[in-house]
mmCIF file of C-alpha atoms in Angstrom:
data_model
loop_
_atom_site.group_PDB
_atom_site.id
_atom_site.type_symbol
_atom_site.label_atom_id
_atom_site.label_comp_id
_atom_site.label_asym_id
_atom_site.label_seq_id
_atom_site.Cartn_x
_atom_site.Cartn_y
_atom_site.Cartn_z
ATOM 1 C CA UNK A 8 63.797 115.238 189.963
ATOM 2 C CA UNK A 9 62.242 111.996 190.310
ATOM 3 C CA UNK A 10 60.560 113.324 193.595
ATOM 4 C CA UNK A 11 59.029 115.986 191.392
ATOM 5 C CA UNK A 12 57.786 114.242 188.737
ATOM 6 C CA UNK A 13 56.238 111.629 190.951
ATOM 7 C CA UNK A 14 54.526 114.432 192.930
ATOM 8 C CA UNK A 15 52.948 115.815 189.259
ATOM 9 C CA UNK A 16 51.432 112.566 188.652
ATOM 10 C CA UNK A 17 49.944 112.345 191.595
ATOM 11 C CA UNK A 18 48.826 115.351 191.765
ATOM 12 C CA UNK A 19 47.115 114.510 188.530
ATOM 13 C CA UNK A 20 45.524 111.379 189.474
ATOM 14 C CA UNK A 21 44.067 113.151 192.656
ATOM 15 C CA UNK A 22 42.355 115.672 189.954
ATOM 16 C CA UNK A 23 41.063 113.131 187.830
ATOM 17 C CA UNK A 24 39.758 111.199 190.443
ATOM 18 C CA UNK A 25 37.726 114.274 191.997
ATOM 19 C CA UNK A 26 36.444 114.952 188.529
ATOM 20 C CA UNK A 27 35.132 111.188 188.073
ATOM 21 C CA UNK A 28 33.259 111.406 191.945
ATOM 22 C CA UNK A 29 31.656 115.101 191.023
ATOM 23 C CA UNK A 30 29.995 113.399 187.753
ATOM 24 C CA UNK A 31 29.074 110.679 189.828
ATOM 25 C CA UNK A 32 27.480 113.026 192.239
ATOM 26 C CA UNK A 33 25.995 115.046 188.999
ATOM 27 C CA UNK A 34 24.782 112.295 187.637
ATOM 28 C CA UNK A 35 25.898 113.095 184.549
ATOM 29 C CA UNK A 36 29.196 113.635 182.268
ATOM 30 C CA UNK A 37 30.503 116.889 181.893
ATOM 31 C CA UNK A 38 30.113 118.128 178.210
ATOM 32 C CA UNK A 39 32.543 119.871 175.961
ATOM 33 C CA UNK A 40 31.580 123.319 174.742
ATOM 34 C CA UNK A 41 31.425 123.224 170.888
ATOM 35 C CA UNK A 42 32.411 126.375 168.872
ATOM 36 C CA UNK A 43 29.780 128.221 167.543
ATOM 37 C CA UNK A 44 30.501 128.567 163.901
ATOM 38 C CA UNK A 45 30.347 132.380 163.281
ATOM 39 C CA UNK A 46 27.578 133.793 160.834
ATOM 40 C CA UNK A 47 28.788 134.798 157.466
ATOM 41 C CA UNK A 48 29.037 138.546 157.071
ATOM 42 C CA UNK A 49 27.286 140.496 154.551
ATOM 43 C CA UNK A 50 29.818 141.706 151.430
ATOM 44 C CA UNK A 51 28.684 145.291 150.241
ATOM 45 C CA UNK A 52 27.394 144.652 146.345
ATOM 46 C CA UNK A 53 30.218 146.820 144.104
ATOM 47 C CA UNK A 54 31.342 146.916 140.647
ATOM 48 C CA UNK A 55 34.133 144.428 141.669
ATOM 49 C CA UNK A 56 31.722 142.331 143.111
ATOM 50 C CA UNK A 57 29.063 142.221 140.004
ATOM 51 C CA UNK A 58 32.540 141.799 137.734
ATOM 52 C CA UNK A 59 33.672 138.464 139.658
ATOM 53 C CA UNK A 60 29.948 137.375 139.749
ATOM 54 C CA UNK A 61 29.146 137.672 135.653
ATOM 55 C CA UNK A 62 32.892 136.151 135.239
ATOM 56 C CA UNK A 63 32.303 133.039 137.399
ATOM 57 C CA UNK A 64 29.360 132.531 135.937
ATOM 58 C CA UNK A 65 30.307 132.910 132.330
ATOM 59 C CA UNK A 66 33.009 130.236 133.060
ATOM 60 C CA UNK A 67 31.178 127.685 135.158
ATOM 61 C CA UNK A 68 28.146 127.917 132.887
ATOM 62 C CA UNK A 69 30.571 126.696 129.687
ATOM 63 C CA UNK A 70 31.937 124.154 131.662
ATOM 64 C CA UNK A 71 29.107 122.458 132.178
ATOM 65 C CA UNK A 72 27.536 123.062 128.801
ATOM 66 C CA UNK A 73 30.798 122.043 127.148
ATOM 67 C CA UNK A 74 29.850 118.109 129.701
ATOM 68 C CA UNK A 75 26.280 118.347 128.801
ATOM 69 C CA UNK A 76 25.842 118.252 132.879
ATOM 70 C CA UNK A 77 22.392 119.532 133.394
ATOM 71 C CA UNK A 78 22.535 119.484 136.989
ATOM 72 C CA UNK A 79 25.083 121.291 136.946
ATOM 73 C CA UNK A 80 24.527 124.146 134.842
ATOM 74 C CA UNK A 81 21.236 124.706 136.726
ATOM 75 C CA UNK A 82 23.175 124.903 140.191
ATOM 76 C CA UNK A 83 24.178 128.267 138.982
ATOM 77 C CA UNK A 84 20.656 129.331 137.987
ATOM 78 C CA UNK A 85 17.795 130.525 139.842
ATOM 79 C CA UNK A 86 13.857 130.939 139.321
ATOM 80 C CA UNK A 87 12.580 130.833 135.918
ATOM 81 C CA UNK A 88 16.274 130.501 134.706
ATOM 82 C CA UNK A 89 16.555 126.985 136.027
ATOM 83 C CA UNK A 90 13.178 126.028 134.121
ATOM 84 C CA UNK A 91 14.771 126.990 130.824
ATOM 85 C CA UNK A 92 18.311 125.297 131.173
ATOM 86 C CA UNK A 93 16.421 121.939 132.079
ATOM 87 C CA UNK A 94 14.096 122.118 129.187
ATOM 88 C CA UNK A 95 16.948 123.324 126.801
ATOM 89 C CA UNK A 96 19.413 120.305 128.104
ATOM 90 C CA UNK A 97 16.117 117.974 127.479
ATOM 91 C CA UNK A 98 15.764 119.462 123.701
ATOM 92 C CA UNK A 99 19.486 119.211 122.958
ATOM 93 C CA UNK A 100 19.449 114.858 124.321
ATOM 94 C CA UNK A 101 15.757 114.777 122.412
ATOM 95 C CA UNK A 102 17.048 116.317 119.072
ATOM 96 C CA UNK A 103 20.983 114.261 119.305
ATOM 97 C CA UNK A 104 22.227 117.344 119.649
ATOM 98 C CA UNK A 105 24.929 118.878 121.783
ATOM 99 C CA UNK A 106 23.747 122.025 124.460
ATOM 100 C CA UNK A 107 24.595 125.259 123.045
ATOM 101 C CA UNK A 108 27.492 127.648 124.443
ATOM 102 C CA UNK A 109 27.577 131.025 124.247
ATOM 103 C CA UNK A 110 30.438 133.620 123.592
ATOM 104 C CA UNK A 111 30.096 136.779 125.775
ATOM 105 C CA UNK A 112 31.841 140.141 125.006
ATOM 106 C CA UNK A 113 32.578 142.399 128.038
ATOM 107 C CA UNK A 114 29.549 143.327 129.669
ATOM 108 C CA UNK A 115 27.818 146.605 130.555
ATOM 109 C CA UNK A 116 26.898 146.059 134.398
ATOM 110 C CA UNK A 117 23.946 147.845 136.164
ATOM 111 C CA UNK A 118 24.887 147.796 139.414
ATOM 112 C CA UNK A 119 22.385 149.136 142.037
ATOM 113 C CA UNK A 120 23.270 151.114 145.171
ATOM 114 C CA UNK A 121 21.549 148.628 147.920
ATOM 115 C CA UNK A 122 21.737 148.443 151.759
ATOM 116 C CA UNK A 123 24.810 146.851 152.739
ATOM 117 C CA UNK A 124 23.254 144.430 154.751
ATOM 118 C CA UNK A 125 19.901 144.676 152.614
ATOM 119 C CA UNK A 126 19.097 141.268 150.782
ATOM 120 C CA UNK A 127 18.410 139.992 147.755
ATOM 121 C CA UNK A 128 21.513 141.638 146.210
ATOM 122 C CA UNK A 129 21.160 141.927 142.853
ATOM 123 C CA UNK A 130 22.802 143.173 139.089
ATOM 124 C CA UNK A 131 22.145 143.554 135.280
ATOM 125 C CA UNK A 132 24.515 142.884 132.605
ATOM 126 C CA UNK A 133 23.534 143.771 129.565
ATOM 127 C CA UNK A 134 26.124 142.252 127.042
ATOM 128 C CA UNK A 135 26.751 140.652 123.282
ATOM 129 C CA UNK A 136 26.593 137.372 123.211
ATOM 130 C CA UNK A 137 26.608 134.927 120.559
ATOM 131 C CA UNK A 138 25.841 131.053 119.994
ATOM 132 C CA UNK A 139 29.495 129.207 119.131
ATOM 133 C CA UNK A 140 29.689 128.369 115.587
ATOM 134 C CA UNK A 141 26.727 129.864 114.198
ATOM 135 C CA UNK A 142 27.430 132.785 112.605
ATOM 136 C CA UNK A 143 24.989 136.041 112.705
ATOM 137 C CA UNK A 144 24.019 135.037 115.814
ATOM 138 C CA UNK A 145 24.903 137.646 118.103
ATOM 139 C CA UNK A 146 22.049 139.628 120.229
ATOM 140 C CA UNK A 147 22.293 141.810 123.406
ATOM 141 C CA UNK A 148 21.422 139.450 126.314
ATOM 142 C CA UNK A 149 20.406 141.364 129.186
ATOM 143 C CA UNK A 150 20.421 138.932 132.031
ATOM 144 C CA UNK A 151 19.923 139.280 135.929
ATOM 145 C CA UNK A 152 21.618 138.216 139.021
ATOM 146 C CA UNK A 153 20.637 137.934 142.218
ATOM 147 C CA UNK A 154 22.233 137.311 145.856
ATOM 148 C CA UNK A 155 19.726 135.528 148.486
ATOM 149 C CA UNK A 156 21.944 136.022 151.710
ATOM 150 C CA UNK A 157 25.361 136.402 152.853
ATOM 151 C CA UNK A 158 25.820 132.675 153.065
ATOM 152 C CA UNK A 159 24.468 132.193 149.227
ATOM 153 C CA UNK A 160 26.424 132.463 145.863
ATOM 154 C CA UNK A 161 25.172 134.692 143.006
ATOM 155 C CA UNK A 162 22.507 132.749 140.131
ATOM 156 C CA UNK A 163 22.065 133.866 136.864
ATOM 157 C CA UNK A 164 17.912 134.064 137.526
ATOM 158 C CA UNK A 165 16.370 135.496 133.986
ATOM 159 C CA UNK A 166 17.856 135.989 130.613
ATOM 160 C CA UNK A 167 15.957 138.386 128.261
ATOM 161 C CA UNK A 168 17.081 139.255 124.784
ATOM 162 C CA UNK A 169 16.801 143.089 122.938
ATOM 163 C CA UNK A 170 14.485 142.917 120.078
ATOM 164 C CA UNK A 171 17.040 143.630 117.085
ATOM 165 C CA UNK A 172 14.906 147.183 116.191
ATOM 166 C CA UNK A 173 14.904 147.737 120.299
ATOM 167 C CA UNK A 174 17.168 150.389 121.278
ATOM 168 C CA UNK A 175 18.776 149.786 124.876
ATOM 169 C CA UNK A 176 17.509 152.568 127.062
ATOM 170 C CA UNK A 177 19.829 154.738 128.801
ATOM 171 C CA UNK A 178 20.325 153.873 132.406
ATOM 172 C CA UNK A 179 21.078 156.982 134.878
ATOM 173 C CA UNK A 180 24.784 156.264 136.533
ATOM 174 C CA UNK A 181 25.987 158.287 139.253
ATOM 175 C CA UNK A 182 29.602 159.742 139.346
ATOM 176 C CA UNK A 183 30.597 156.768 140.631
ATOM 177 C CA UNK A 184 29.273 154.307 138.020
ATOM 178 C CA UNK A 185 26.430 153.029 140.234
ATOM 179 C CA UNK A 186 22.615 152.650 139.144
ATOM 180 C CA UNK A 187 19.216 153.582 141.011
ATOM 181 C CA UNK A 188 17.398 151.138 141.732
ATOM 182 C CA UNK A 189 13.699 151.869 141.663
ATOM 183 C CA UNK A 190 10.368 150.277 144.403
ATOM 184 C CA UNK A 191 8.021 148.220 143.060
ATOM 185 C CA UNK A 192 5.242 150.827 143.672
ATOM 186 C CA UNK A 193 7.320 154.037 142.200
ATOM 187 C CA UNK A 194 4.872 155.959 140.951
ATOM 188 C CA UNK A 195 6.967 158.144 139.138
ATOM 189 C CA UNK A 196 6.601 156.138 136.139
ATOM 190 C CA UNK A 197 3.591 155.504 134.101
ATOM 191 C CA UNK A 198 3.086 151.992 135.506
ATOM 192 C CA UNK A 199 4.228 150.506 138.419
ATOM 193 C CA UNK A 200 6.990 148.485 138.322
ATOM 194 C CA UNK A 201 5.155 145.783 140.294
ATOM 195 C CA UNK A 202 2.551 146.243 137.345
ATOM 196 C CA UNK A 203 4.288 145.991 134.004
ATOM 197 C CA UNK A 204 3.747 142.083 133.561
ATOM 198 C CA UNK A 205 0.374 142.312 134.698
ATOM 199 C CA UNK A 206 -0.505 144.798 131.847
ATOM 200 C CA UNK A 207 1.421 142.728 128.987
ATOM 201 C CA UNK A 208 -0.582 140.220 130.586
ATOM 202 C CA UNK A 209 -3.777 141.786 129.924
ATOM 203 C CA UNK A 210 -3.475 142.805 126.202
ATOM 204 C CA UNK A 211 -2.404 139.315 125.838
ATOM 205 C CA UNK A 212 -5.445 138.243 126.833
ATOM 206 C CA UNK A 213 -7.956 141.274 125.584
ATOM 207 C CA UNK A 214 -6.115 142.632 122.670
ATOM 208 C CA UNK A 215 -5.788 146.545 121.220
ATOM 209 C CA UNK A 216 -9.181 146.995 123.215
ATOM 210 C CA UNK A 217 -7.541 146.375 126.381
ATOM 211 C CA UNK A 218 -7.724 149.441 129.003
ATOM 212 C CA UNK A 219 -4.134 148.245 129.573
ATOM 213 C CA UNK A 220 -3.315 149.207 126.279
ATOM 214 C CA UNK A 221 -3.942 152.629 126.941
ATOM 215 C CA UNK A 222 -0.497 152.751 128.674
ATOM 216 C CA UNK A 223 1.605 150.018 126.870
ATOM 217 C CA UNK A 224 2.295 150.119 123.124
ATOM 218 C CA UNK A 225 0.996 147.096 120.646
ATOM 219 C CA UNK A 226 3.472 144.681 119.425
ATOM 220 C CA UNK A 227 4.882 141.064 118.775
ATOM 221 C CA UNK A 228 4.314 140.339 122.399
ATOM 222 C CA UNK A 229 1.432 142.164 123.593
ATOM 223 C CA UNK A 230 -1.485 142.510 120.755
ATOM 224 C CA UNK A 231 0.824 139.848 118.818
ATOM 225 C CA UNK A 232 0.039 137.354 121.517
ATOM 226 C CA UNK A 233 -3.329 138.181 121.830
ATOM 227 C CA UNK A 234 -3.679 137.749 117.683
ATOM 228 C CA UNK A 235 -1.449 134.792 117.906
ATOM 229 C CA UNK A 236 -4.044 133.143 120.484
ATOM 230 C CA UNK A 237 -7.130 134.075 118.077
ATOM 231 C CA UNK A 238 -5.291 132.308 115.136
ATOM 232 C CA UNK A 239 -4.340 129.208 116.678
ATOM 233 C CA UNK A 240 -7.749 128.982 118.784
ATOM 234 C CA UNK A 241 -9.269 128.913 114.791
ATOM 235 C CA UNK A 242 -7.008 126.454 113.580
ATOM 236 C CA UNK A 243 -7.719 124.577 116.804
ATOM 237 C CA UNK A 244 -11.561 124.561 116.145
ATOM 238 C CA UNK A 245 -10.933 123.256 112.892
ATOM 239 C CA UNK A 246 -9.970 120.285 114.305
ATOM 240 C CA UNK A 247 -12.625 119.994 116.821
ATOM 241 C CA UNK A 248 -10.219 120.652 119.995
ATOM 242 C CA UNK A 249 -10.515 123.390 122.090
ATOM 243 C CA UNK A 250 -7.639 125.863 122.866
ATOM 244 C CA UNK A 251 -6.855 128.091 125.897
ATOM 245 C CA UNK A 252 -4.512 130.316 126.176
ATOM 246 C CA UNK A 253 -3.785 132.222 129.863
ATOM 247 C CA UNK A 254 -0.728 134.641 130.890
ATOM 248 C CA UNK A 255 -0.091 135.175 134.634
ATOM 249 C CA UNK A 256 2.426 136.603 136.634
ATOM 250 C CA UNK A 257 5.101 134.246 138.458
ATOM 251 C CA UNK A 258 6.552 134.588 141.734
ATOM 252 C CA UNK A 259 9.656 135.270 140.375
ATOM 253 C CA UNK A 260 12.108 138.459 141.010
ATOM 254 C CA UNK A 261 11.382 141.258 138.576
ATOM 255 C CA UNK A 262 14.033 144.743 138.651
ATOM 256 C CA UNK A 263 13.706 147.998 137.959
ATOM 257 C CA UNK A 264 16.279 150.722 137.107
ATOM 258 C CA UNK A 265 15.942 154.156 136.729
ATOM 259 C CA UNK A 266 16.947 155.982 132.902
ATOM 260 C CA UNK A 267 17.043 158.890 131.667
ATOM 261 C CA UNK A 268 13.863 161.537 131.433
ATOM 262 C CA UNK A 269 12.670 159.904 134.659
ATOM 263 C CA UNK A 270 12.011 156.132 133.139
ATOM 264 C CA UNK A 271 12.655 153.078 134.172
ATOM 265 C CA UNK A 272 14.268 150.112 132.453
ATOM 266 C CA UNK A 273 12.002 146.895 134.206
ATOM 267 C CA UNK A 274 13.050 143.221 134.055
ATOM 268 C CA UNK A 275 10.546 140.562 134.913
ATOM 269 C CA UNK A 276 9.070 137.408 133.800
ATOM 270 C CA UNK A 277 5.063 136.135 132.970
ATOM 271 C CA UNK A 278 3.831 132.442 132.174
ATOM 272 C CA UNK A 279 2.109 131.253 129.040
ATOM 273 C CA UNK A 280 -0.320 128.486 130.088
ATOM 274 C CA UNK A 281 -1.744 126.463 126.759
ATOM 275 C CA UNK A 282 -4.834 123.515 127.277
ATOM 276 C CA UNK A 283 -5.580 121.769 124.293
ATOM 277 C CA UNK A 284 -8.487 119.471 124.330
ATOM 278 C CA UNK A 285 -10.796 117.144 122.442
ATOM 279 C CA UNK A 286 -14.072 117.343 123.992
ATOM 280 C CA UNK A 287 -15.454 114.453 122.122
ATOM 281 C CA UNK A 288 -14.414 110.993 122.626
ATOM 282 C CA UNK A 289 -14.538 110.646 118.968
ATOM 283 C CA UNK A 290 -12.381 113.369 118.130
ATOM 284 C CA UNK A 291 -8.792 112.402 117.513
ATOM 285 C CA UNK A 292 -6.295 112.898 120.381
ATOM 286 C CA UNK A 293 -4.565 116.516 119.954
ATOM 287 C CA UNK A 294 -1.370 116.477 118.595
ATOM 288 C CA UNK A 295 1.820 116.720 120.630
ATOM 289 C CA UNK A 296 2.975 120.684 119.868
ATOM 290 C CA UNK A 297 6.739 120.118 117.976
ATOM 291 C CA UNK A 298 7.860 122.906 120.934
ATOM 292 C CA UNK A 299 6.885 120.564 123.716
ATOM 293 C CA UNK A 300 7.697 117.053 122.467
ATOM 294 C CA UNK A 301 11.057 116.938 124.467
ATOM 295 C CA UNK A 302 9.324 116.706 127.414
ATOM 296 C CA UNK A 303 6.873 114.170 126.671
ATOM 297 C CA UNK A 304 7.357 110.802 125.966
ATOM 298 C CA UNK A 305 5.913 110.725 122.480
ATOM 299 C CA UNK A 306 2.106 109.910 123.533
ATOM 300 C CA UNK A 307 -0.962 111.177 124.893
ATOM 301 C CA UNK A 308 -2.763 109.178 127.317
ATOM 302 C CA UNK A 309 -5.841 111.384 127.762
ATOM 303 C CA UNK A 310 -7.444 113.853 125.390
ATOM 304 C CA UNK A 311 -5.626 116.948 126.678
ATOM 305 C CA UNK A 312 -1.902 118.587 126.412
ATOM 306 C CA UNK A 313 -1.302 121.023 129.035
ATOM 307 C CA UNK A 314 1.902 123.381 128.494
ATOM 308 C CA UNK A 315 3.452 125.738 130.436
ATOM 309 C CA UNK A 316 6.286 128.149 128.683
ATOM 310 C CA UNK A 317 8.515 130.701 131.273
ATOM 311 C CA UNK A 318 8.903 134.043 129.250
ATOM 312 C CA UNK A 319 11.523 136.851 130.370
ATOM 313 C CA UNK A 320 10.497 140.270 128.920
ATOM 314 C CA UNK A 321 12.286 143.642 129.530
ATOM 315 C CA UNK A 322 10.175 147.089 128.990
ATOM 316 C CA UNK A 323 10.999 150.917 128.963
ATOM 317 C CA UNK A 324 8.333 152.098 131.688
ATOM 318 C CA UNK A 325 8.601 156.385 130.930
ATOM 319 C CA UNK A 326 7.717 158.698 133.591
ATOM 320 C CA UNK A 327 4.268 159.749 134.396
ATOM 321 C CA UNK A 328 3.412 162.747 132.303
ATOM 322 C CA UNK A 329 3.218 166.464 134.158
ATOM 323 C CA UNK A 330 -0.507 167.903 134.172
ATOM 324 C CA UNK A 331 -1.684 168.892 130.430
ATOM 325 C CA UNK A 332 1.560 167.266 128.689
ATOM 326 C CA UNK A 333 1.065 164.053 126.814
ATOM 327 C CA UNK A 334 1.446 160.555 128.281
ATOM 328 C CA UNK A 335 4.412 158.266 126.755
ATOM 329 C CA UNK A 336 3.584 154.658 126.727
ATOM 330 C CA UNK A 337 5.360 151.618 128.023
ATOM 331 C CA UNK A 338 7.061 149.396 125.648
ATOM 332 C CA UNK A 339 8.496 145.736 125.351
ATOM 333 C CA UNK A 340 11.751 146.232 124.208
ATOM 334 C CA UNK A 341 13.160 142.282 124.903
ATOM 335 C CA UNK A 342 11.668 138.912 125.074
ATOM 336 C CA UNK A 343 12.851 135.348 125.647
ATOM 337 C CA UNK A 344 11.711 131.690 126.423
ATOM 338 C CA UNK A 345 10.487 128.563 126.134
ATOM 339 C CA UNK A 346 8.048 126.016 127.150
ATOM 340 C CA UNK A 347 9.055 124.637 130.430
ATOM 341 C CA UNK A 348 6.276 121.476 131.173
ATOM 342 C CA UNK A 349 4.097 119.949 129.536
ATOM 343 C CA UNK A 350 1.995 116.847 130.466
ATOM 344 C CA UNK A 351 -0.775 114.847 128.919
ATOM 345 C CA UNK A 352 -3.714 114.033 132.094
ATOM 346 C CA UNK A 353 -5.271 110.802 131.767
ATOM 347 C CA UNK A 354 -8.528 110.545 130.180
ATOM 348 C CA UNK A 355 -11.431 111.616 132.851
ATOM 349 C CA UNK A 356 -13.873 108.520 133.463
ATOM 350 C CA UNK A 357 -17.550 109.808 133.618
#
């Protein structure tokens, strides 16, 4: 036995010894092979899958409300979404107050039938929520979610609420309880999905005049704006500033769903850019707006405020009208946000 084992060892020795002169003849150690981590597969989107999302994120969301953790409530955001949760944390610490936290019924989800390996994967709940412990304060949120890549988790990316007089349009389901997600150049509908903020856009900026009005109603936040603008422009002037008002699209997400008669049911966000300035040095410095002053520090350095606000919006988009019928316009139906930045530029030596 003792003969055996003392033949192993050797044995042994003789290998390890032949190893050590090849290197030395390579010139170099051998290296050990590291696994290859394996890629993360892609997880078809289905109801399930949208349920465990809203549920996760209805749970983490109050948990860091209920800490006041800013950082983390915006981990679980995306886009325009984490512009509003930083500015609303920033107005709750300016104000003394604690972050608000909201109570969500069960939600009516809008799944989409996507690729299976097709990303962004994405959802719409539309649900009741209300603010805890203020009472008549429940609305319909309808808010978005959206899936990057396999390796990603779901964010909450927009949050739009129904105007109170808005009826929610009626979203085609298929036998199976799935949604149809619509291309951002459908032209089945009266404007492109692509399109819709770029229209609200432009009545914001032209009024009832508009040719974009032509195929999207007036209201609070299309003509309203543009009126809105025009009054506080006056108001402005009477206090020798100058006020500019521009909405543009953002680079965010926007979704489209297909409803009933042919419609669509389109998600999507613009920007509200404000410049208030006093054009002569002897002109008192402009006034800190009250909706921005959470995000300045209480002064004005130069002689112009510069604000930018995120706004989600959600609008019924009917189908295009067959040849001699009459053409439905688009409407609003849901609007939300807040200003997101604001800074004060020094003043601008000659």
């Amino acid at each position: 036995m003792r003969r055996i084992s003392r033949a192993v060892v050797a044995v042994v020795v003789l290998l390890a010894a032949a190893g050590c002169a090849e290197e030395k003849k390579s010139g170099a150690p051998r290296s050990t092979p590291m696994p290859t981590p394996s890629p993360t597969l892609p997880v078809p989107l289905t109801m399930q899958v949208a349920e465990k999302a809203f549920g996760t994120y209805v749970t983490d969301e109050d948990v860091a409300r209920a800490a006041g953790d800013e950082r983390l409530a915006m981990t679980w955001t995306s886009g325009g979404q984490t512009l509003l949760t930083a500015a609303e944390f920033r107005k709750a610490a300016f104000d003394g107050d604690p972050v608000r936290r909201f109570s969500y019924e069960k939600p009516k989800l809008y799944v989409p039938k996507l690729k299976p390996d097709g990303y962004p994967q994405w959802f719409v709940a539309s649900v009741k929520r209300s603010v805890q412990g203020e009472d008549e304060s429940e609305r319909t949120a309808l808010m978005a979610f959206i899936l990057r890549s396999p390796s990603d988790r779901w964010h909450l990316t927009m949050t739009t609420l129904l105007s109170k007089k808005a009826k929610e349009p009626k979203v085609v389901l298929d036998p199976e309880g799935y949604a149809e997600a619509l291309g951002k150049d459908d032209t089945s509908v009266v404007i492109r999905p692509r399109d819709v903020g770029g229209i609200q856009a432009t009545i914001a900026a032209e009024g009832g005049r508009s040719v974009a009005a032509k195929v999207m109603r007036p209201g609070a936040v299309t003509t309203g704006y543009y009126q809105q603008a025009k009054r506080e422009k006056k108001k402005a002037k009477e206090k020798d500033l100058t006020l500019q008002v521009v909405y543009t699209a953002t680079p965010y997400p926007y979704f489209a769903l297909r409803t009933e008669h042919d419609g669509a049911f389109v998600l999507y966000s613009l920007f509200r850019s404000t410049t208030l300035v006093a054009k002569d040095p002897k002109t008192p410095k402009p006034e800190i707006p009250s909706e921005a002053e959470h995000l300045l520090d209480g002064t004005v350095e130069g002689n112009e405020i510069d604000t930018t606000s995120v706004l989600h919006f959600a609008a019924l988009d009917p189908a295009r009208a067959k040849k001699g019928k009459t053409q439905s316009k688009a409407s609003v139906i849901a609007d939300d946000g807040a200003v997101s930045k604001a800074t004060t530029p020094p003043l601008k030596k000659p």
